[in-house]
Amino acid sequence: MNRSLAVVFLGLAMAPGLASAQQTREEKVRADRARIEAEEFWIYNDLEAGLEEARETGKPVLVTFRCLPCEACAKLDEEVAERDPRVQLLLDQFVCVRIVHANGMDLSLFQFDYDQSWVAFVLDADKTIIARYGTRSHQTESEDDVSIEGFAKTLSAALDVHEEISDHRDALAGKRGPEAEIPVPEELPTLKGKYGSQLDYGGQVVKSCIHCHQVGDAMRASYLLEGEPIPEKVLFPYPHPKQFGLILDPKEKSTVLRVDEDSHAEEIGFKAGDEIVSLEGQPILSTADIQWVLHHADDPDEVTAEVQRDGETFELSWTLPEGWRREGDISWRVSSWPFRRIATGGLVLEDASSDARREAGVSEDDLALLVTYVGQYGKHAAGKRAGFQKGDVIVSYDGLTFRMSEGQLMAHVVNENEPGDSADVTVVRDGKRIKLKLPVQE
């Protein structure tokens, strides 16, 4: 692309409010490429070029993945891409690679929470993973999870590790997962034949793009295609520390901001101000590093945490009780929508409040899922067609009456029911109990 055209795109991208309010998805992708390439700092969509430069310079590689049309973490992405003054000097010490698609992604190397719209990896030139960065718990709470200040501290710590990487290789080995049976996303069964290994900038670039969440969707779908139950690790991936009551400071790399009262984290012995130095021997440089270790833990399990407190370093035994994964919130995940279609016919549910439970005549231990939204179209309107209404409280699902979250219900249905089944559901509406039937869909 010639420089004059790049400047035109740059102007469009930087015009106040235009990028978010008026640009189409197609324009966003093209403008991002023009803007970043015009600045000549980031290597764009070319990991191998970045690794080659790292081998020549001795620098570590920073790789960011960004789903451009997604708004979650857009602020952090802009700060990093534009080299905010808080990270500019740090970024100069890396070979920086920006990738805006999952096409051709090495699934053995880049294993992360694919429901995220922004993630960063720090690699050595030989592809040793030094750190991950990027965390999500809800689209409206991204600033509780990530920040430019926290990212800067992760980068600084990664540079320290890289400087003495020969001393850390054994500890870093655990940051790489098992070899993927299918090497790249475009070869996954539900994506095969639909996408190439690169974006089609000469045609419809958005339609040629594999989004990161599609990778996770395809991995889950592979189990359904084979008629196999989806493992808990796949249904409830990359557990967030806050499900244990462990709240990390987004402006630090791995420091505890607070510990919820009467939580599992408090029982383990964590305290505000603790810095988590390592888990299972792996250096912890971010919340994402913690999630990586938890993701690969067993059920039940016991994880060893090395903690620094008031200048002293000691170990805590982080116990993971049976069924711990199901306590995680998956309602924010894009990947929950296929499960919502299958299990609830497009209903969006939330655990009912104590007041709503009293009105429905159920206890704190009983099932009480409030219908907050009813899908309107296609298979996501199956709940509507079955007679469900916003405000209904589900108190029985196919004979299940014990308390569970929306995610736990969806996980149960996906693994225990077959498409074509019909679930008997009881709801409370205006003080009356109404029996409905909800189809289990493909």
Short mmCIF file of C-alpha atoms in Angstrom, two decimals:
data_model
loop_
_atom_site.label_atom_id
_atom_site.label_comp_id
_atom_site.label_asym_id
_atom_site.label_seq_id
_atom_site.Cartn_x
_atom_site.Cartn_y
_atom_site.Cartn_z
CA MET A 1 0.00 0.00 0.00
CA ASN A 2 1.41 3.41 -0.90
CA ARG A 3 2.10 5.88 1.89
CA SER A 4 -0.48 8.45 0.77
CA LEU A 5 -3.24 5.87 0.96
CA ALA A 6 -1.92 4.74 4.33
CA VAL A 7 -2.16 8.31 5.60
CA VAL A 8 -5.80 8.47 4.46
CA PHE A 9 -6.57 5.31 6.43
CA LEU A 10 -4.61 6.63 9.39
CA GLY A 11 -6.72 9.77 9.40
CA LEU A 12 -9.88 7.69 9.36
CA ALA A 13 -8.64 5.51 12.19
CA MET A 14 -7.67 8.44 14.38
CA ALA A 15 -10.66 10.73 13.71
CA PRO A 16 -12.49 11.26 17.05
CA GLY A 17 -15.37 8.81 17.43
CA LEU A 18 -15.20 7.69 13.79
CA ALA A 19 -13.50 4.33 14.35
CA SER A 20 -16.01 3.14 16.89
CA ALA A 21 -19.16 4.89 15.63
CA GLN A 22 -18.95 4.85 11.83
CA GLN A 23 -16.35 2.38 10.60
CA THR A 24 -17.59 -0.94 9.35
CA ARG A 25 -15.79 -4.07 10.47
CA GLU A 26 -14.12 -4.24 7.05
CA GLU A 27 -12.84 -0.68 7.43
CA LYS A 28 -11.56 -1.34 10.95
CA VAL A 29 -9.37 -4.23 9.82
CA ARG A 30 -7.97 -2.41 6.81
CA ALA A 31 -7.41 0.85 8.72
CA ASP A 32 -5.55 -0.98 11.48
CA ARG A 33 -3.14 -2.49 8.99
CA ALA A 34 -2.55 0.84 7.24
CA ARG A 35 -2.03 2.70 10.50
CA ILE A 36 0.36 0.19 12.09
CA GLU A 37 2.40 -0.43 8.95
CA ALA A 38 2.74 3.32 8.35
CA GLU A 39 4.35 3.71 11.78
CA GLU A 40 6.95 1.03 10.90
CA PHE A 41 7.38 -0.23 14.46
CA TRP A 42 5.25 -3.35 14.72
CA ILE A 43 5.78 -6.37 12.48
CA TYR A 44 2.29 -7.00 11.12
CA ASN A 45 0.83 -10.51 10.84
CA ASP A 46 4.25 -12.16 10.39
CA LEU A 47 5.48 -14.17 13.37
CA GLU A 48 8.36 -15.77 11.50
CA ALA A 49 9.77 -12.36 10.57
CA GLY A 50 9.63 -11.43 14.25
CA LEU A 51 11.41 -14.59 15.35
CA GLU A 52 14.11 -14.06 12.73
CA GLU A 53 14.70 -10.50 13.96
CA ALA A 54 14.83 -11.77 17.55
CA ARG A 55 17.52 -14.28 16.61
CA GLU A 56 19.53 -11.50 14.99
CA THR A 57 19.12 -8.94 17.79
CA GLY A 58 18.96 -11.13 20.87
CA LYS A 59 15.73 -9.42 21.95
CA PRO A 60 12.67 -11.28 23.24
CA VAL A 61 9.54 -11.29 21.08
CA LEU A 62 6.27 -9.67 22.13
CA VAL A 63 3.32 -11.09 20.20
CA THR A 64 -0.14 -9.57 20.58
CA PHE A 65 -3.32 -11.11 19.21
CA ARG A 66 -6.20 -8.70 18.67
CA CYS A 67 -9.74 -9.35 17.45
CA LEU A 68 -10.28 -5.93 15.89
CA PRO A 69 -14.10 -5.79 15.66
CA CYS A 70 -14.42 -6.72 19.37
CA GLU A 71 -14.66 -3.82 21.83
CA ALA A 72 -13.53 -5.59 25.01
CA CYS A 73 -9.96 -4.54 25.90
CA ALA A 74 -9.97 -2.03 23.01
CA LYS A 75 -8.55 0.67 25.27
CA LEU A 76 -5.59 -1.48 26.34
CA ASP A 77 -4.97 -2.55 22.75
CA GLU A 78 -4.87 1.08 21.61
CA GLU A 79 -2.48 2.02 24.43
CA VAL A 80 -0.12 -0.82 23.53
CA ALA A 81 -0.37 -0.41 19.75
CA GLU A 82 0.21 3.35 20.01
CA ARG A 83 3.13 2.80 22.41
CA ASP A 84 1.73 4.71 25.34
CA PRO A 85 4.52 6.57 27.20
CA ARG A 86 4.08 4.15 30.11
CA VAL A 87 5.29 1.25 27.95
CA GLN A 88 7.20 2.89 25.09
CA LEU A 89 10.70 2.38 26.49
CA LEU A 90 9.85 -1.19 27.40
CA LEU A 91 8.45 -1.98 23.95
CA ASP A 92 11.68 -0.73 22.40
CA GLN A 93 13.44 -3.65 24.08
CA PHE A 94 11.26 -6.23 22.31
CA VAL A 95 10.70 -7.35 18.75
CA CYS A 96 7.00 -6.48 18.55
CA VAL A 97 4.60 -8.52 16.40
CA ARG A 98 0.92 -7.66 15.99
CA ILE A 99 -1.40 -10.39 14.74
CA VAL A 100 -5.07 -9.67 14.06
CA HIS A 101 -6.36 -13.11 13.09
CA ALA A 102 -6.22 -16.72 14.26
CA ASN A 103 -5.64 -18.09 10.74
CA GLY A 104 -2.42 -20.06 10.70
CA MET A 105 -2.01 -19.80 14.49
CA ASP A 106 0.34 -22.46 15.89
CA LEU A 107 -2.04 -24.28 18.26
CA SER A 108 0.84 -26.03 19.99
CA LEU A 109 2.50 -22.72 20.86
CA PHE A 110 -0.36 -20.26 21.30
CA GLN A 111 -2.64 -21.89 23.84
CA PHE A 112 -4.71 -19.38 25.78
CA ASP A 113 -8.25 -18.40 26.66
CA TYR A 114 -9.69 -18.12 23.16
CA ASP A 115 -12.74 -16.20 24.41
CA GLN A 116 -10.51 -13.17 24.87
CA SER A 117 -10.27 -10.43 22.27
CA TRP A 118 -6.72 -9.36 23.22
CA VAL A 119 -3.80 -11.41 24.51
CA ALA A 120 -0.03 -11.04 24.57
CA PHE A 121 2.82 -13.55 24.67
CA VAL A 122 6.47 -12.92 25.48
CA LEU A 123 8.71 -15.47 23.75
CA ASP A 124 12.37 -16.18 23.41
CA ALA A 125 13.58 -16.53 19.81
CA ASP A 126 13.41 -20.33 20.22
CA LYS A 127 9.69 -20.01 21.12
CA THR A 128 10.16 -20.57 24.84
CA ILE A 129 7.17 -18.91 26.51
CA ILE A 130 8.21 -16.42 29.19
CA ALA A 131 4.83 -14.87 29.98
CA ARG A 132 1.22 -14.51 28.93
CA TYR A 133 -0.83 -11.37 29.49
CA GLY A 134 -4.55 -10.82 29.03
CA THR A 135 -7.46 -11.70 31.28
CA ARG A 136 -11.21 -11.53 30.99
CA SER A 137 -14.00 -12.00 33.47
CA HIS A 138 -16.73 -9.89 31.88
CA GLN A 139 -16.93 -7.44 28.99
CA THR A 140 -17.95 -4.60 31.29
CA GLU A 141 -15.17 -5.30 33.80
CA SER A 142 -12.03 -5.36 31.67
CA GLU A 143 -10.42 -2.57 33.70
CA ASP A 144 -10.71 -4.80 36.77
CA ASP A 145 -8.57 -7.39 34.99
CA VAL A 146 -5.96 -5.58 32.87
CA SER A 147 -4.27 -2.19 32.64
CA ILE A 148 -1.39 -0.53 30.84
CA GLU A 149 0.41 -0.24 34.20
CA GLY A 150 0.05 -3.95 34.90
CA PHE A 151 1.13 -4.80 31.37
CA ALA A 152 4.25 -2.64 31.82
CA LYS A 153 5.19 -4.52 34.98
CA THR A 154 4.73 -7.85 33.23
CA LEU A 155 6.97 -6.67 30.36
CA SER A 156 9.63 -5.47 32.81
CA ALA A 157 9.60 -8.78 34.68
CA ALA A 158 9.76 -10.68 31.38
CA LEU A 159 12.86 -8.75 30.37
CA ASP A 160 14.49 -9.74 33.67
CA VAL A 161 13.69 -13.40 33.06
CA HIS A 162 14.89 -13.22 29.45
CA GLU A 163 18.20 -11.71 30.53
CA GLU A 164 18.96 -14.90 32.47
CA ILE A 165 16.81 -17.28 30.46
CA SER A 166 19.32 -20.11 30.59
CA ASP A 167 18.71 -20.26 34.35
CA HIS A 168 14.93 -20.40 33.89
CA ARG A 169 14.37 -22.86 31.06
CA ASP A 170 13.36 -25.77 33.28
CA ALA A 171 10.84 -23.62 35.15
CA LEU A 172 9.51 -22.13 31.91
CA ALA A 173 8.96 -25.54 30.32
CA GLY A 174 5.58 -25.82 32.05
CA LYS A 175 4.32 -22.70 30.28
CA ARG A 176 4.04 -24.62 27.02
CA GLY A 177 1.18 -27.04 26.65
CA PRO A 178 1.00 -30.41 24.91
CA GLU A 179 1.41 -30.65 21.15
CA ALA A 180 -1.90 -30.04 19.40
CA GLU A 181 -3.34 -32.91 17.38
CA ILE A 182 -4.54 -30.39 14.81
CA PRO A 183 -1.77 -27.84 14.16
CA VAL A 184 -3.72 -24.78 12.97
CA PRO A 185 -7.32 -23.53 13.37
CA GLU A 186 -8.26 -23.77 9.69
CA GLU A 187 -7.80 -27.55 9.94
CA LEU A 188 -10.29 -27.96 12.81
CA PRO A 189 -13.33 -29.95 11.59
CA THR A 190 -15.94 -27.17 11.73
CA LEU A 191 -13.57 -24.61 10.15
CA LYS A 192 -11.90 -26.79 7.53
CA GLY A 193 -12.51 -25.67 3.95
CA LYS A 194 -13.95 -22.31 5.04
CA TYR A 195 -10.76 -20.37 5.76
CA GLY A 196 -7.20 -20.03 4.52
CA SER A 197 -3.99 -19.50 6.45
CA GLN A 198 -3.97 -15.71 5.87
CA LEU A 199 -6.41 -12.85 5.66
CA ASP A 200 -7.73 -11.98 2.20
CA TYR A 201 -6.93 -8.28 1.97
CA GLY A 202 -7.66 -8.44 -1.76
CA GLY A 203 -11.24 -9.52 -1.12
CA GLN A 204 -13.59 -9.64 1.86
CA VAL A 205 -11.04 -9.47 4.62
CA VAL A 206 -13.47 -9.82 7.54
CA LYS A 207 -15.10 -12.94 6.13
CA SER A 208 -11.65 -14.48 5.67
CA CYS A 209 -10.75 -14.00 9.35
CA ILE A 210 -10.85 -16.71 12.00
CA HIS A 211 -11.61 -15.03 15.31
CA CYS A 212 -10.01 -16.44 18.44
CA HIS A 213 -13.37 -17.40 19.95
CA GLN A 214 -14.05 -19.51 16.84
CA VAL A 215 -11.02 -21.61 17.75
CA GLY A 216 -12.50 -22.39 21.15
CA ASP A 217 -15.93 -23.00 19.61
CA ALA A 218 -14.44 -25.43 17.08
CA MET A 219 -12.56 -27.33 19.77
CA ARG A 220 -15.74 -27.77 21.78
CA ALA A 221 -17.74 -28.71 18.71
CA SER A 222 -15.28 -31.49 17.91
CA TYR A 223 -16.44 -33.38 21.01
CA LEU A 224 -20.09 -32.97 20.06
CA LEU A 225 -19.37 -34.17 16.52
CA GLU A 226 -17.78 -37.32 17.94
CA GLY A 227 -20.64 -37.81 20.40
CA GLU A 228 -18.27 -37.47 23.34
CA PRO A 229 -18.80 -35.52 26.56
CA ILE A 230 -16.97 -32.20 26.69
CA PRO A 231 -14.32 -32.28 29.44
CA GLU A 232 -14.74 -29.93 32.40
CA LYS A 233 -11.45 -28.27 31.47
CA VAL A 234 -12.93 -27.35 28.08
CA LEU A 235 -16.32 -26.27 29.42
CA PHE A 236 -14.83 -24.13 32.20
CA PRO A 237 -11.46 -23.03 30.79
CA TYR A 238 -8.85 -20.73 32.31
CA PRO A 239 -10.39 -20.29 35.76
CA HIS A 240 -10.23 -16.75 37.11
CA PRO A 241 -8.65 -16.39 40.58
CA LYS A 242 -11.58 -14.29 41.73
CA GLN A 243 -13.81 -17.38 41.76
CA PHE A 244 -11.78 -18.33 44.85
CA GLY A 245 -12.20 -14.85 46.36
CA LEU A 246 -8.66 -13.93 45.30
CA ILE A 247 -8.76 -10.45 43.76
CA LEU A 248 -5.57 -9.40 42.00
CA ASP A 249 -4.46 -5.83 41.41
CA PRO A 250 -4.80 -5.06 37.68
CA LYS A 251 -2.05 -2.42 37.99
CA GLU A 252 0.48 -4.99 39.25
CA LYS A 253 1.73 -8.19 37.68
CA SER A 254 0.70 -10.70 40.36
CA THR A 255 -0.12 -8.86 43.58
CA VAL A 256 -3.20 -9.58 45.69
CA LEU A 257 -5.42 -6.51 45.96
CA ARG A 258 -7.81 -8.08 48.45
CA VAL A 259 -9.14 -11.39 49.70
CA ASP A 260 -12.90 -11.78 50.02
CA GLU A 261 -14.12 -12.54 53.51
CA ASP A 262 -14.94 -16.19 54.23
CA SER A 263 -13.61 -17.18 50.79
CA HIS A 264 -11.53 -20.15 49.76
CA ALA A 265 -8.55 -17.81 49.23
CA GLU A 266 -8.84 -16.63 52.83
CA GLU A 267 -8.98 -20.23 54.00
CA ILE A 268 -5.81 -21.04 52.03
CA GLY A 269 -4.00 -18.15 53.71
CA PHE A 270 -3.66 -15.45 51.04
CA LYS A 271 -3.60 -11.84 52.24
CA ALA A 272 -3.83 -8.44 50.59
CA GLY A 273 -0.39 -7.32 49.44
CA ASP A 274 0.91 -10.84 48.77
CA GLU A 275 2.90 -11.22 45.56
CA ILE A 276 2.49 -14.61 43.92
CA VAL A 277 6.03 -15.39 42.73
CA SER A 278 5.45 -18.85 41.29
CA LEU A 279 2.86 -21.62 40.96
CA GLU A 280 3.96 -25.22 40.57
CA GLY A 281 7.47 -23.87 40.04
CA GLN A 282 6.47 -21.67 37.08
CA PRO A 283 7.41 -17.96 37.31
CA ILE A 284 4.22 -15.90 37.62
CA LEU A 285 4.35 -12.63 35.71
CA SER A 286 0.61 -11.97 35.28
CA THR A 287 -2.89 -13.09 36.15
CA ALA A 288 -2.91 -14.99 32.84
CA ASP A 289 0.06 -17.03 34.09
CA ILE A 290 -1.97 -17.97 37.17
CA GLN A 291 -4.91 -18.97 34.98
CA TRP A 292 -2.61 -21.13 32.86
CA VAL A 293 -1.55 -23.17 35.89
CA LEU A 294 -5.13 -23.46 37.15
CA HIS A 295 -6.35 -24.48 33.70
CA HIS A 296 -4.01 -27.47 33.74
CA ALA A 297 -4.71 -28.48 37.34
CA ASP A 298 -6.69 -31.59 38.11
CA ASP A 299 -10.03 -31.94 39.89
CA PRO A 300 -9.38 -32.16 42.82
CA ASP A 301 -5.77 -31.03 43.11
CA GLU A 302 -3.26 -29.17 45.26
CA VAL A 303 -1.11 -26.41 43.76
CA THR A 304 2.00 -25.06 45.45
CA ALA A 305 2.18 -21.26 45.51
CA GLU A 306 5.36 -19.38 46.31
CA VAL A 307 4.36 -16.10 47.94
CA GLN A 308 6.32 -13.03 48.97
CA ARG A 309 4.95 -11.08 51.94
CA ASP A 310 6.66 -8.28 53.84
CA GLY A 311 10.04 -9.20 52.40
CA GLU A 312 9.74 -12.90 53.24
CA THR A 313 9.09 -15.75 50.78
CA PHE A 314 7.13 -18.85 51.76
CA GLU A 315 4.84 -21.49 50.29
CA LEU A 316 1.08 -21.86 50.46
CA SER A 317 -0.80 -25.02 49.55
CA TRP A 318 -3.62 -24.00 47.19
CA THR A 319 -6.20 -26.77 47.53
CA LEU A 320 -8.66 -27.26 44.68
CA PRO A 321 -11.68 -29.20 45.95
CA GLU A 322 -13.70 -31.62 43.87
CA GLY A 323 -15.93 -29.79 41.40
CA TRP A 324 -14.03 -26.52 41.75
CA ARG A 325 -14.10 -25.73 38.03
CA ARG A 326 -17.89 -25.46 37.92
CA GLU A 327 -17.79 -22.50 40.29
CA GLY A 328 -16.41 -20.33 37.48
CA ASP A 329 -18.61 -17.83 35.63
CA ILE A 330 -18.89 -18.61 31.91
CA SER A 331 -21.86 -16.34 31.19
CA TRP A 332 -19.64 -13.61 29.66
CA ARG A 333 -18.03 -16.01 27.21
CA VAL A 334 -18.88 -15.90 23.52
CA SER A 335 -18.52 -19.68 23.62
CA SER A 336 -21.48 -19.92 25.99
CA TRP A 337 -23.90 -18.96 23.21
CA PRO A 338 -23.85 -22.36 21.47
CA PHE A 339 -24.46 -24.01 24.86
CA ARG A 340 -27.28 -21.55 25.53
CA ARG A 341 -28.89 -22.57 22.22
CA ILE A 342 -28.52 -26.26 23.06
CA ALA A 343 -29.58 -26.19 26.70
CA THR A 344 -31.92 -23.23 27.18
CA GLY A 345 -33.23 -22.47 23.71
CA GLY A 346 -31.76 -18.97 23.82
CA LEU A 347 -32.78 -18.05 27.38
CA VAL A 348 -30.28 -16.00 29.39
CA LEU A 349 -30.39 -16.96 33.05
CA GLU A 350 -28.98 -15.68 36.31
CA ASP A 351 -29.05 -16.98 39.86
CA ALA A 352 -32.13 -15.50 41.52
CA SER A 353 -31.76 -13.11 44.44
CA SER A 354 -32.85 -14.01 47.96
CA ASP A 355 -35.98 -11.87 47.53
CA ALA A 356 -36.85 -13.59 44.26
CA ARG A 357 -36.33 -16.96 45.92
CA ARG A 358 -38.72 -16.11 48.73
CA GLU A 359 -41.33 -14.97 46.23
CA ALA A 360 -40.87 -18.22 44.29
CA GLY A 361 -41.15 -20.28 47.47
CA VAL A 362 -37.71 -21.90 47.26
CA SER A 363 -34.76 -21.96 49.64
CA GLU A 364 -31.18 -20.74 49.21
CA ASP A 365 -30.16 -24.32 48.37
CA ASP A 366 -32.78 -24.84 45.67
CA LEU A 367 -32.67 -24.19 41.95
CA ALA A 368 -33.86 -20.69 41.10
CA LEU A 369 -32.67 -19.28 37.77
CA LEU A 370 -34.21 -16.00 36.71
CA VAL A 371 -34.90 -15.56 32.98
CA THR A 372 -33.36 -12.17 32.14
CA TYR A 373 -33.60 -12.42 28.34
CA VAL A 374 -35.53 -14.52 25.82
CA GLY A 375 -33.95 -15.06 22.40
CA GLN A 376 -36.02 -13.88 19.47
CA TYR A 377 -34.63 -15.52 16.34
CA GLY A 378 -33.93 -18.95 14.91
CA LYS A 379 -32.82 -21.68 17.29
CA HIS A 380 -32.20 -19.03 19.94
CA ALA A 381 -35.96 -18.46 19.98
CA ALA A 382 -36.79 -22.04 21.00
CA GLY A 383 -37.39 -20.90 24.58
CA LYS A 384 -39.77 -18.21 23.37
CA ARG A 385 -41.68 -20.71 21.24
CA ALA A 386 -41.89 -23.05 24.25
CA GLY A 387 -43.68 -20.34 26.23
CA PHE A 388 -40.94 -18.94 28.45
CA GLN A 389 -41.07 -15.26 29.39
CA LYS A 390 -38.66 -12.73 30.80
CA GLY A 391 -39.06 -12.73 34.60
CA ASP A 392 -39.84 -16.44 34.89
CA VAL A 393 -37.93 -18.24 37.64
CA ILE A 394 -36.90 -21.79 36.74
CA VAL A 395 -37.23 -23.98 39.84
CA SER A 396 -36.98 -27.42 38.22
CA TYR A 397 -35.17 -28.60 35.09
CA ASP A 398 -35.69 -32.21 34.04
CA GLY A 399 -36.10 -33.21 37.67
CA LEU A 400 -33.08 -31.21 38.90
CA THR A 401 -34.00 -28.92 41.79
CA PHE A 402 -30.68 -28.22 43.54
CA ARG A 403 -29.03 -24.82 43.26
CA MET A 404 -26.79 -24.32 40.25
CA SER A 405 -25.61 -21.52 38.02
CA GLU A 406 -26.54 -20.98 34.39
CA GLY A 407 -23.13 -22.36 33.39
CA GLN A 408 -23.54 -25.46 35.52
CA LEU A 409 -26.96 -26.10 34.00
CA MET A 410 -25.63 -25.71 30.46
CA ALA A 411 -22.69 -28.03 31.20
CA HIS A 412 -25.05 -30.66 32.58
CA VAL A 413 -27.37 -30.56 29.57
CA VAL A 414 -24.58 -30.57 26.98
CA ASN A 415 -23.00 -33.66 28.49
CA GLU A 416 -26.04 -35.56 29.78
CA ASN A 417 -28.74 -34.95 27.16
CA GLU A 418 -29.04 -35.66 23.46
CA PRO A 419 -30.32 -33.36 20.71
CA GLY A 420 -34.00 -34.08 20.27
CA ASP A 421 -34.58 -34.67 23.98
CA SER A 422 -37.20 -32.59 25.71
CA ALA A 423 -36.72 -31.31 29.26
CA ASP A 424 -39.62 -30.86 31.66
CA VAL A 425 -39.20 -27.41 33.21
CA THR A 426 -41.15 -25.77 36.01
CA VAL A 427 -41.18 -21.99 36.28
CA VAL A 428 -42.71 -19.61 38.78
CA ARG A 429 -44.58 -16.74 37.12
CA ASP A 430 -46.72 -14.24 39.06
CA GLY A 431 -46.69 -16.58 42.05
CA LYS A 432 -47.93 -19.57 40.06
CA ARG A 433 -46.03 -22.70 39.04
CA ILE A 434 -46.22 -23.43 35.32
CA LYS A 435 -44.94 -26.57 33.60
CA LEU A 436 -43.24 -26.15 30.22
CA LYS A 437 -41.21 -28.31 27.86
CA LEU A 438 -37.87 -27.10 26.52
CA PRO A 439 -36.21 -28.85 23.55
CA VAL A 440 -32.55 -29.85 23.68
CA GLN A 441 -31.13 -28.67 20.35
CA GLU A 442 -28.10 -29.42 18.25
#
